[in-house]
């Protein structure tokens, strides 16, 4: 390593400000999507019924669960697809894999398909892979929309991944207890709805060029789109919107364990479980509050920038807005680079990184606690 870093000079021409409500709609859809990405744990909720139905041992259940986890961790080929074509192929794959796995589980509980350890392992594998692809596509895409605010974005999205199994478990106990086939039909619909919303409304920002676009777009078009990166680096997202999103996370962190404890220790029946689940659904329906298009949720400087642009036109989610050149003869402006706003990326190749202590130290920490996705 030479210590040399390649920096990118940011465009200085006037551009439209990012429309923050639309950007936070993308984060909102990502929150719902991350809840669905935890649906791989749906298998654990019906494991006792499956064990009794097919006379499976604890070792059989462990095998079925482990096969799903192993398949779900092998993500490198899908990373290549994401880098070259963007998020849409990954959305399509996930919307095929998870509903198919859920449908096969539902049919096995209805008696249409006879279950065995091998078959159930296969069903769980494709279901888990569909969930994991959701995690990848939402996290990678949304972080590109918030390049200087990845901390709160990751905190919100990963929290919903952790809370998702408890959320779905509460709904399952209230409305689908003893009806696992209906439960899987519900998961199919939920997953497909969130996936369809993500497919149409969660694109990469225009400055993020895929491998296919790098090869097929003209030079002028690529320069115009790359110039939009300066806006994403300079415009701070409103803190109040992040605060609302994190407040919902804190509320759910308190509510879900409290609900579970009350139901378990007080022996409450189905009526109480339905009440708790209905309150939970009402809380989830309120998540769009962080994306409301109201001025009180905006930063003052962002609002002024939008007003200076004039008109009511808003950039699309992909921000396909041309970069207008700076006025000729104007005063010289300070040259800014991407390193002024974000830490530089590693400049070494993958093989060179394999020889560094940092990578292996990170791998050693990640493997026992969060799993290392290959």
mmCIF file of C-alpha atoms in Angstrom:
data_model
loop_
_atom_site.group_PDB
_atom_site.id
_atom_site.type_symbol
_atom_site.label_atom_id
_atom_site.label_comp_id
_atom_site.label_asym_id
_atom_site.label_seq_id
_atom_site.Cartn_x
_atom_site.Cartn_y
_atom_site.Cartn_z
ATOM 1 C CA UNK A 1 0.000 0.000 0.000
ATOM 2 C CA UNK A 2 1.324 3.407 -0.981
ATOM 3 C CA UNK A 3 -1.051 5.473 1.132
ATOM 4 C CA UNK A 4 -2.189 7.327 -1.992
ATOM 5 C CA UNK A 5 -5.916 8.026 -2.279
ATOM 6 C CA UNK A 6 -7.812 8.881 -5.437
ATOM 7 C CA UNK A 7 -10.312 11.648 -4.782
ATOM 8 C CA UNK A 8 -13.225 12.884 -6.840
ATOM 9 C CA UNK A 9 -13.677 16.614 -7.424
ATOM 10 C CA UNK A 10 -17.292 17.616 -6.823
ATOM 11 C CA UNK A 11 -19.288 19.592 -9.356
ATOM 12 C CA UNK A 12 -19.835 23.275 -8.557
ATOM 13 C CA UNK A 13 -22.685 24.151 -10.912
ATOM 14 C CA UNK A 14 -26.141 24.988 -9.522
ATOM 15 C CA UNK A 15 -28.422 21.987 -9.073
ATOM 16 C CA UNK A 16 -31.812 21.297 -7.585
ATOM 17 C CA UNK A 17 -31.869 20.325 -3.938
ATOM 18 C CA UNK A 18 -32.945 16.809 -3.026
ATOM 19 C CA UNK A 19 -36.623 16.586 -2.135
ATOM 20 C CA UNK A 20 -36.316 15.171 1.369
ATOM 21 C CA UNK A 21 -39.849 13.713 1.732
ATOM 22 C CA UNK A 22 -39.205 11.545 -1.313
ATOM 23 C CA UNK A 23 -35.825 10.467 0.016
ATOM 24 C CA UNK A 24 -37.410 9.494 3.341
ATOM 25 C CA UNK A 25 -40.177 7.615 1.541
ATOM 26 C CA UNK A 26 -37.363 5.423 0.251
ATOM 27 C CA UNK A 27 -36.146 4.955 3.837
ATOM 28 C CA UNK A 28 -39.730 4.210 4.906
ATOM 29 C CA UNK A 29 -40.111 1.497 2.272
ATOM 30 C CA UNK A 30 -36.747 0.146 3.361
ATOM 31 C CA UNK A 31 -38.023 -0.084 6.940
ATOM 32 C CA UNK A 32 -40.992 -2.183 5.854
ATOM 33 C CA UNK A 33 -38.720 -4.217 3.602
ATOM 34 C CA UNK A 34 -36.303 -4.922 6.444
ATOM 35 C CA UNK A 35 -39.184 -6.204 8.554
ATOM 36 C CA UNK A 36 -39.883 -8.629 5.719
ATOM 37 C CA UNK A 37 -36.205 -9.561 5.445
ATOM 38 C CA UNK A 38 -36.483 -11.101 8.915
ATOM 39 C CA UNK A 39 -39.272 -13.429 7.779
ATOM 40 C CA UNK A 40 -36.735 -16.223 7.474
ATOM 41 C CA UNK A 41 -37.440 -16.688 11.180
ATOM 42 C CA UNK A 42 -41.024 -17.524 10.220
ATOM 43 C CA UNK A 43 -39.872 -21.131 10.130
ATOM 44 C CA UNK A 44 -39.089 -21.048 13.853
ATOM 45 C CA UNK A 45 -42.662 -20.024 14.662
ATOM 46 C CA UNK A 46 -44.133 -23.094 12.989
ATOM 47 C CA UNK A 47 -41.325 -25.543 13.809
ATOM 48 C CA UNK A 48 -43.234 -27.192 16.717
ATOM 49 C CA UNK A 49 -46.289 -27.824 14.524
ATOM 50 C CA UNK A 50 -44.091 -29.143 11.739
ATOM 51 C CA UNK A 51 -42.258 -31.408 14.181
ATOM 52 C CA UNK A 52 -45.475 -32.958 15.443
ATOM 53 C CA UNK A 53 -47.045 -33.218 11.973
ATOM 54 C CA UNK A 54 -44.151 -35.101 10.359
ATOM 55 C CA UNK A 55 -42.752 -36.746 13.506
ATOM 56 C CA UNK A 56 -39.432 -34.927 13.165
ATOM 57 C CA UNK A 57 -36.680 -34.998 15.760
ATOM 58 C CA UNK A 58 -34.882 -31.976 17.144
ATOM 59 C CA UNK A 59 -31.933 -32.898 14.941
ATOM 60 C CA UNK A 60 -34.177 -32.807 11.853
ATOM 61 C CA UNK A 61 -35.456 -29.341 12.742
ATOM 62 C CA UNK A 62 -31.889 -28.163 13.308
ATOM 63 C CA UNK A 63 -30.872 -29.525 9.897
ATOM 64 C CA UNK A 64 -33.730 -27.739 8.138
ATOM 65 C CA UNK A 65 -32.895 -24.459 9.857
ATOM 66 C CA UNK A 66 -29.136 -24.756 9.235
ATOM 67 C CA UNK A 67 -29.545 -25.427 5.516
ATOM 68 C CA UNK A 68 -31.567 -22.228 5.209
ATOM 69 C CA UNK A 69 -28.930 -20.199 7.051
ATOM 70 C CA UNK A 70 -26.057 -21.565 4.961
ATOM 71 C CA UNK A 71 -27.794 -20.853 1.657
ATOM 72 C CA UNK A 72 -28.830 -17.404 2.861
ATOM 73 C CA UNK A 73 -25.235 -16.445 3.675
ATOM 74 C CA UNK A 74 -23.868 -17.194 0.196
ATOM 75 C CA UNK A 75 -24.514 -13.832 -1.438
ATOM 76 C CA UNK A 76 -21.456 -13.070 -3.562
ATOM 77 C CA UNK A 77 -23.086 -13.953 -6.942
ATOM 78 C CA UNK A 78 -26.018 -11.685 -6.156
ATOM 79 C CA UNK A 79 -23.605 -8.901 -5.224
ATOM 80 C CA UNK A 80 -22.162 -9.128 -8.724
ATOM 81 C CA UNK A 81 -25.673 -8.904 -10.174
ATOM 82 C CA UNK A 82 -26.431 -5.850 -8.030
ATOM 83 C CA UNK A 83 -23.207 -4.097 -9.050
ATOM 84 C CA UNK A 84 -23.753 -4.726 -12.744
ATOM 85 C CA UNK A 85 -27.514 -4.301 -13.150
ATOM 86 C CA UNK A 86 -28.719 -2.493 -10.032
ATOM 87 C CA UNK A 87 -31.434 -3.441 -7.536
ATOM 88 C CA UNK A 88 -34.277 -4.442 -9.868
ATOM 89 C CA UNK A 89 -33.023 -7.972 -10.699
ATOM 90 C CA UNK A 90 -32.479 -8.624 -6.982
ATOM 91 C CA UNK A 91 -36.008 -7.447 -6.206
ATOM 92 C CA UNK A 92 -37.348 -9.824 -8.855
ATOM 93 C CA UNK A 93 -35.324 -12.753 -7.513
ATOM 94 C CA UNK A 94 -36.449 -12.145 -3.945
ATOM 95 C CA UNK A 95 -40.098 -11.763 -4.994
ATOM 96 C CA UNK A 96 -39.877 -15.147 -6.718
ATOM 97 C CA UNK A 97 -37.891 -17.072 -4.107
ATOM 98 C CA UNK A 98 -39.631 -16.135 -0.863
ATOM 99 C CA UNK A 99 -43.253 -16.454 -2.085
ATOM 100 C CA UNK A 100 -42.341 -19.783 -3.693
ATOM 101 C CA UNK A 101 -40.838 -21.073 -0.458
ATOM 102 C CA UNK A 102 -43.808 -19.810 1.560
ATOM 103 C CA UNK A 103 -46.244 -21.410 -0.895
ATOM 104 C CA UNK A 104 -44.460 -24.759 -0.680
ATOM 105 C CA UNK A 105 -44.568 -24.618 3.119
ATOM 106 C CA UNK A 106 -48.281 -23.776 3.003
ATOM 107 C CA UNK A 107 -48.997 -26.682 0.663
ATOM 108 C CA UNK A 108 -47.044 -29.051 2.903
ATOM 109 C CA UNK A 109 -49.200 -28.032 5.869
ATOM 110 C CA UNK A 110 -52.355 -28.504 3.809
ATOM 111 C CA UNK A 111 -51.236 -32.027 2.948
ATOM 112 C CA UNK A 112 -50.865 -31.315 -0.767
ATOM 113 C CA UNK A 113 -47.108 -31.919 -0.567
ATOM 114 C CA UNK A 114 -45.714 -34.632 1.676
ATOM 115 C CA UNK A 115 -42.966 -33.158 3.821
ATOM 116 C CA UNK A 116 -39.573 -34.711 4.449
ATOM 117 C CA UNK A 117 -36.324 -33.386 5.872
ATOM 118 C CA UNK A 118 -34.839 -32.940 2.392
ATOM 119 C CA UNK A 119 -37.918 -31.224 0.975
ATOM 120 C CA UNK A 120 -38.454 -28.975 3.967
ATOM 121 C CA UNK A 121 -34.768 -28.034 3.921
ATOM 122 C CA UNK A 122 -35.126 -27.019 0.277
ATOM 123 C CA UNK A 123 -38.274 -25.004 1.016
ATOM 124 C CA UNK A 124 -36.567 -23.216 3.888
ATOM 125 C CA UNK A 125 -33.441 -22.566 1.810
ATOM 126 C CA UNK A 126 -35.228 -20.675 -0.961
ATOM 127 C CA UNK A 127 -37.400 -18.846 1.573
ATOM 128 C CA UNK A 128 -34.337 -17.737 3.557
ATOM 129 C CA UNK A 129 -32.443 -16.706 0.424
ATOM 130 C CA UNK A 130 -35.346 -14.505 -0.642
ATOM 131 C CA UNK A 131 -35.287 -12.783 2.759
ATOM 132 C CA UNK A 132 -31.528 -12.258 2.711
ATOM 133 C CA UNK A 133 -31.664 -10.728 -0.762
ATOM 134 C CA UNK A 134 -34.180 -8.231 0.609
ATOM 135 C CA UNK A 135 -31.644 -7.239 3.243
ATOM 136 C CA UNK A 136 -28.941 -6.742 0.606
ATOM 137 C CA UNK A 137 -30.996 -4.809 -1.914
ATOM 138 C CA UNK A 138 -32.608 -2.422 0.568
ATOM 139 C CA UNK A 139 -29.481 -1.746 2.616
ATOM 140 C CA UNK A 140 -27.157 -1.146 -0.333
ATOM 141 C CA UNK A 141 -29.624 0.979 -2.278
ATOM 142 C CA UNK A 142 -30.783 3.152 0.590
ATOM 143 C CA UNK A 143 -27.276 3.833 1.878
ATOM 144 C CA UNK A 144 -26.484 5.284 -1.553
ATOM 145 C CA UNK A 145 -29.277 7.814 -0.999
ATOM 146 C CA UNK A 146 -27.773 8.822 2.378
ATOM 147 C CA UNK A 147 -23.993 8.807 1.765
ATOM 148 C CA UNK A 148 -23.203 11.170 4.667
ATOM 149 C CA UNK A 149 -25.836 9.854 7.107
ATOM 150 C CA UNK A 150 -25.331 6.118 6.981
ATOM 151 C CA UNK A 151 -25.183 5.764 10.763
ATOM 152 C CA UNK A 152 -28.844 6.549 11.514
ATOM 153 C CA UNK A 153 -29.954 4.788 8.330
ATOM 154 C CA UNK A 154 -28.214 1.550 9.312
ATOM 155 C CA UNK A 155 -29.479 1.914 12.892
ATOM 156 C CA UNK A 156 -33.091 2.198 11.743
ATOM 157 C CA UNK A 157 -33.007 -0.513 9.082
ATOM 158 C CA UNK A 158 -31.037 -3.072 11.079
ATOM 159 C CA UNK A 159 -33.278 -2.468 14.094
ATOM 160 C CA UNK A 160 -36.305 -3.422 12.017
ATOM 161 C CA UNK A 161 -34.509 -6.555 10.851
ATOM 162 C CA UNK A 162 -34.059 -7.502 14.505
ATOM 163 C CA UNK A 163 -37.601 -6.532 15.471
ATOM 164 C CA UNK A 164 -39.227 -8.101 12.423
ATOM 165 C CA UNK A 165 -39.453 -11.613 13.828
ATOM 166 C CA UNK A 166 -41.156 -10.317 16.998
ATOM 167 C CA UNK A 167 -43.546 -8.197 14.932
ATOM 168 C CA UNK A 168 -44.512 -11.087 12.682
ATOM 169 C CA UNK A 169 -44.696 -13.439 15.662
ATOM 170 C CA UNK A 170 -47.197 -11.162 17.395
ATOM 171 C CA UNK A 171 -49.380 -11.064 14.291
ATOM 172 C CA UNK A 172 -49.123 -14.829 13.869
ATOM 173 C CA UNK A 173 -50.227 -15.557 17.441
ATOM 174 C CA UNK A 174 -53.148 -13.160 17.154
ATOM 175 C CA UNK A 175 -54.570 -14.067 13.760
ATOM 176 C CA UNK A 176 -52.989 -17.301 12.495
ATOM 177 C CA UNK A 177 -52.428 -19.454 15.579
ATOM 178 C CA UNK A 178 -53.103 -23.059 14.594
ATOM 179 C CA UNK A 179 -53.423 -22.139 10.901
ATOM 180 C CA UNK A 180 -49.874 -22.263 9.515
ATOM 181 C CA UNK A 181 -51.013 -22.496 5.891
ATOM 182 C CA UNK A 182 -52.937 -19.214 6.192
ATOM 183 C CA UNK A 183 -49.932 -17.716 7.948
ATOM 184 C CA UNK A 184 -47.682 -18.482 4.998
ATOM 185 C CA UNK A 185 -50.253 -17.111 2.555
ATOM 186 C CA UNK A 186 -50.208 -13.872 4.552
ATOM 187 C CA UNK A 187 -46.401 -13.754 4.406
ATOM 188 C CA UNK A 188 -46.516 -14.258 0.640
ATOM 189 C CA UNK A 189 -48.806 -11.272 0.164
ATOM 190 C CA UNK A 190 -46.852 -9.084 2.599
ATOM 191 C CA UNK A 191 -43.539 -9.885 0.942
ATOM 192 C CA UNK A 192 -44.857 -9.354 -2.573
ATOM 193 C CA UNK A 193 -46.428 -5.981 -1.724
ATOM 194 C CA UNK A 194 -43.263 -4.605 -0.125
ATOM 195 C CA UNK A 195 -41.150 -6.016 -2.950
ATOM 196 C CA UNK A 196 -43.345 -4.434 -5.620
ATOM 197 C CA UNK A 197 -43.142 -1.073 -3.855
ATOM 198 C CA UNK A 198 -39.366 -1.380 -3.677
ATOM 199 C CA UNK A 199 -39.073 -2.409 -7.317
ATOM 200 C CA UNK A 200 -40.865 0.714 -8.545
ATOM 201 C CA UNK A 201 -39.987 3.276 -5.855
ATOM 202 C CA UNK A 202 -36.501 2.385 -4.559
ATOM 203 C CA UNK A 203 -34.000 2.927 -7.400
ATOM 204 C CA UNK A 204 -30.360 3.783 -7.087
ATOM 205 C CA UNK A 205 -29.634 7.528 -7.025
ATOM 206 C CA UNK A 206 -28.640 8.840 -10.438
ATOM 207 C CA UNK A 207 -24.991 9.388 -9.473
ATOM 208 C CA UNK A 208 -24.599 5.674 -8.683
ATOM 209 C CA UNK A 209 -23.807 4.079 -12.037
ATOM 210 C CA UNK A 210 -24.105 0.323 -12.449
ATOM 211 C CA UNK A 211 -21.591 -1.683 -14.441
ATOM 212 C CA UNK A 212 -24.039 -1.886 -17.340
ATOM 213 C CA UNK A 213 -24.543 1.885 -17.344
ATOM 214 C CA UNK A 214 -20.799 2.493 -17.193
ATOM 215 C CA UNK A 215 -20.408 0.577 -20.445
ATOM 216 C CA UNK A 216 -23.456 1.817 -22.360
ATOM 217 C CA UNK A 217 -24.081 5.444 -21.342
ATOM 218 C CA UNK A 218 -22.492 8.288 -23.262
ATOM 219 C CA UNK A 219 -19.762 10.404 -21.708
ATOM 220 C CA UNK A 220 -21.977 13.490 -21.350
ATOM 221 C CA UNK A 221 -24.784 11.518 -19.730
ATOM 222 C CA UNK A 222 -22.390 9.905 -17.258
ATOM 223 C CA UNK A 223 -20.867 13.274 -16.356
ATOM 224 C CA UNK A 224 -24.319 14.783 -15.867
ATOM 225 C CA UNK A 225 -25.403 11.986 -13.559
ATOM 226 C CA UNK A 226 -22.151 11.808 -11.619
ATOM 227 C CA UNK A 227 -22.416 15.545 -10.958
ATOM 228 C CA UNK A 228 -25.478 14.858 -8.807
ATOM 229 C CA UNK A 229 -23.212 13.268 -6.207
ATOM 230 C CA UNK A 230 -22.222 16.728 -5.004
ATOM 231 C CA UNK A 231 -25.800 17.411 -3.870
ATOM 232 C CA UNK A 232 -25.999 14.138 -1.937
ATOM 233 C CA UNK A 233 -22.737 14.935 -0.165
ATOM 234 C CA UNK A 234 -23.490 18.572 0.618
ATOM 235 C CA UNK A 235 -27.157 18.372 1.634
ATOM 236 C CA UNK A 236 -27.651 17.095 5.178
ATOM 237 C CA UNK A 237 -30.892 15.123 5.700
ATOM 238 C CA UNK A 238 -33.205 16.668 8.330
ATOM 239 C CA UNK A 239 -32.326 15.410 11.791
ATOM 240 C CA UNK A 240 -35.947 15.613 12.952
ATOM 241 C CA UNK A 241 -36.978 13.020 10.372
ATOM 242 C CA UNK A 242 -34.313 10.611 11.596
ATOM 243 C CA UNK A 243 -35.415 11.326 15.174
ATOM 244 C CA UNK A 244 -38.984 10.319 14.307
ATOM 245 C CA UNK A 245 -37.773 7.087 12.724
ATOM 246 C CA UNK A 246 -35.585 6.227 15.711
ATOM 247 C CA UNK A 247 -38.409 7.110 18.121
ATOM 248 C CA UNK A 248 -40.585 4.445 16.484
ATOM 249 C CA UNK A 249 -37.756 1.942 16.877
ATOM 250 C CA UNK A 250 -37.432 2.755 20.592
ATOM 251 C CA UNK A 251 -41.207 2.487 21.017
ATOM 252 C CA UNK A 252 -41.233 -0.974 19.439
ATOM 253 C CA UNK A 253 -38.214 -2.085 21.484
ATOM 254 C CA UNK A 254 -40.207 -1.279 24.628
ATOM 255 C CA UNK A 255 -43.623 -2.450 23.424
ATOM 256 C CA UNK A 256 -42.776 -5.860 21.962
ATOM 257 C CA UNK A 257 -41.035 -7.381 25.035
ATOM 258 C CA UNK A 258 -43.728 -5.924 27.297
ATOM 259 C CA UNK A 259 -46.443 -7.499 25.176
ATOM 260 C CA UNK A 260 -44.693 -10.877 25.150
ATOM 261 C CA UNK A 261 -44.191 -10.837 28.910
ATOM 262 C CA UNK A 262 -47.809 -9.955 29.650
ATOM 263 C CA UNK A 263 -49.209 -12.597 27.309
ATOM 264 C CA UNK A 264 -46.844 -15.299 28.597
ATOM 265 C CA UNK A 265 -47.032 -14.701 32.351
ATOM 266 C CA UNK A 266 -50.660 -13.618 32.673
ATOM 267 C CA UNK A 267 -51.936 -16.347 30.392
ATOM 268 C CA UNK A 268 -54.015 -13.973 28.284
ATOM 269 C CA UNK A 269 -56.061 -15.501 25.504
ATOM 270 C CA UNK A 270 -56.712 -14.786 21.862
ATOM 271 C CA UNK A 271 -58.730 -11.613 22.478
ATOM 272 C CA UNK A 272 -55.872 -9.913 24.300
ATOM 273 C CA UNK A 273 -53.398 -11.074 21.652
ATOM 274 C CA UNK A 274 -55.566 -9.552 18.930
ATOM 275 C CA UNK A 275 -55.704 -6.254 20.837
ATOM 276 C CA UNK A 276 -51.919 -6.166 21.208
ATOM 277 C CA UNK A 277 -51.387 -7.062 17.550
ATOM 278 C CA UNK A 278 -53.865 -4.386 16.450
ATOM 279 C CA UNK A 279 -51.981 -1.757 18.467
ATOM 280 C CA UNK A 280 -48.750 -2.956 16.888
ATOM 281 C CA UNK A 281 -50.195 -2.672 13.386
ATOM 282 C CA UNK A 282 -51.426 0.841 14.209
ATOM 283 C CA UNK A 283 -47.887 1.819 15.241
ATOM 284 C CA UNK A 284 -46.461 0.440 11.995
ATOM 285 C CA UNK A 285 -49.050 2.335 9.981
ATOM 286 C CA UNK A 286 -47.787 5.558 11.577
ATOM 287 C CA UNK A 287 -44.224 5.118 10.286
ATOM 288 C CA UNK A 288 -44.868 7.418 7.269
ATOM 289 C CA UNK A 289 -44.828 10.359 9.701
ATOM 290 C CA UNK A 290 -41.080 10.684 9.106
ATOM 291 C CA UNK A 291 -41.697 11.244 5.376
ATOM 292 C CA UNK A 292 -44.513 13.795 5.602
ATOM 293 C CA UNK A 293 -44.041 16.660 3.093
ATOM 294 C CA UNK A 294 -44.307 19.454 5.668
ATOM 295 C CA UNK A 295 -41.882 22.355 6.040
ATOM 296 C CA UNK A 296 -41.491 21.970 9.813
ATOM 297 C CA UNK A 297 -39.597 18.717 9.217
ATOM 298 C CA UNK A 298 -37.063 20.316 6.862
ATOM 299 C CA UNK A 299 -33.739 21.964 7.535
ATOM 300 C CA UNK A 300 -33.875 25.717 7.028
ATOM 301 C CA UNK A 301 -31.041 25.781 4.490
ATOM 302 C CA UNK A 302 -32.590 22.943 2.487
ATOM 303 C CA UNK A 303 -35.882 24.803 2.272
ATOM 304 C CA UNK A 304 -34.112 27.939 1.055
ATOM 305 C CA UNK A 305 -32.225 25.986 -1.603
ATOM 306 C CA UNK A 306 -35.470 24.541 -2.936
ATOM 307 C CA UNK A 307 -37.057 27.977 -2.994
ATOM 308 C CA UNK A 308 -34.080 29.417 -4.865
ATOM 309 C CA UNK A 309 -34.509 26.825 -7.596
ATOM 310 C CA UNK A 310 -37.957 28.238 -8.319
ATOM 311 C CA UNK A 311 -41.116 26.437 -9.412
ATOM 312 C CA UNK A 312 -42.717 23.406 -7.824
ATOM 313 C CA UNK A 313 -40.902 20.722 -9.798
ATOM 314 C CA UNK A 314 -39.394 17.987 -7.668
ATOM 315 C CA UNK A 315 -36.680 15.562 -8.724
ATOM 316 C CA UNK A 316 -37.696 11.968 -9.083
ATOM 317 C CA UNK A 317 -36.502 9.258 -6.747
ATOM 318 C CA UNK A 318 -33.622 8.663 -9.129
ATOM 319 C CA UNK A 319 -32.937 12.410 -9.367
ATOM 320 C CA UNK A 320 -32.749 12.525 -13.169
ATOM 321 C CA UNK A 321 -32.037 16.248 -13.134
ATOM 322 C CA UNK A 322 -29.510 17.844 -15.423
ATOM 323 C CA UNK A 323 -26.468 19.497 -13.953
ATOM 324 C CA UNK A 324 -26.498 23.083 -15.148
ATOM 325 C CA UNK A 325 -23.087 24.648 -15.829
ATOM 326 C CA UNK A 326 -21.820 27.404 -13.593
ATOM 327 C CA UNK A 327 -22.114 30.951 -14.876
ATOM 328 C CA UNK A 328 -19.112 32.050 -16.934
ATOM 329 C CA UNK A 329 -16.964 34.793 -15.504
ATOM 330 C CA UNK A 330 -18.095 34.189 -11.923
ATOM 331 C CA UNK A 331 -15.754 34.318 -8.971
ATOM 332 C CA UNK A 332 -13.571 31.233 -8.453
ATOM 333 C CA UNK A 333 -15.040 28.727 -6.048
ATOM 334 C CA UNK A 334 -13.310 26.485 -3.556
ATOM 335 C CA UNK A 335 -12.569 23.062 -4.977
ATOM 336 C CA UNK A 336 -14.281 20.331 -2.941
ATOM 337 C CA UNK A 337 -13.761 16.600 -3.136
ATOM 338 C CA UNK A 338 -15.715 13.626 -1.883
ATOM 339 C CA UNK A 339 -13.122 13.122 0.869
ATOM 340 C CA UNK A 340 -14.253 16.429 2.393
ATOM 341 C CA UNK A 341 -17.546 14.723 3.302
ATOM 342 C CA UNK A 342 -16.929 10.980 3.549
ATOM 343 C CA UNK A 343 -13.942 8.793 4.356
ATOM 344 C CA UNK A 344 -12.064 7.543 1.281
ATOM 345 C CA UNK A 345 -12.609 3.996 0.151
ATOM 346 C CA UNK A 346 -9.830 1.450 0.268
ATOM 347 C CA UNK A 347 -7.684 1.865 -2.827
ATOM 348 C CA UNK A 348 -6.348 -1.689 -2.840
ATOM 349 C CA UNK A 349 -7.636 -4.714 -4.725
ATOM 350 C CA UNK A 350 -9.575 -7.561 -3.145
ATOM 351 C CA UNK A 351 -6.530 -9.854 -3.237
ATOM 352 C CA UNK A 352 -4.393 -7.187 -1.583
ATOM 353 C CA UNK A 353 -7.016 -6.737 1.126
ATOM 354 C CA UNK A 354 -6.875 -10.463 1.858
ATOM 355 C CA UNK A 355 -3.299 -9.935 3.042
ATOM 356 C CA UNK A 356 -4.204 -7.227 5.562
ATOM 357 C CA UNK A 357 -4.788 -7.700 9.275
ATOM 358 C CA UNK A 358 -7.844 -5.398 9.206
ATOM 359 C CA UNK A 359 -9.899 -7.684 6.980
ATOM 360 C CA UNK A 360 -9.184 -10.825 8.993
ATOM 361 C CA UNK A 361 -9.772 -9.025 12.285
ATOM 362 C CA UNK A 362 -13.138 -7.869 10.971
ATOM 363 C CA UNK A 363 -13.937 -11.396 9.793
ATOM 364 C CA UNK A 364 -13.078 -12.839 13.190
ATOM 365 C CA UNK A 365 -15.446 -10.444 14.932
ATOM 366 C CA UNK A 366 -18.251 -10.753 12.382
ATOM 367 C CA UNK A 367 -18.382 -14.528 12.099
ATOM 368 C CA UNK A 368 -19.371 -15.439 15.682
ATOM 369 C CA UNK A 369 -21.734 -12.511 16.229
ATOM 370 C CA UNK A 370 -23.419 -11.537 13.007
ATOM 371 C CA UNK A 371 -22.308 -14.067 10.441
ATOM 372 C CA UNK A 372 -20.015 -13.339 7.513
ATOM 373 C CA UNK A 373 -21.835 -13.196 4.174
ATOM 374 C CA UNK A 374 -19.799 -14.544 1.229
#
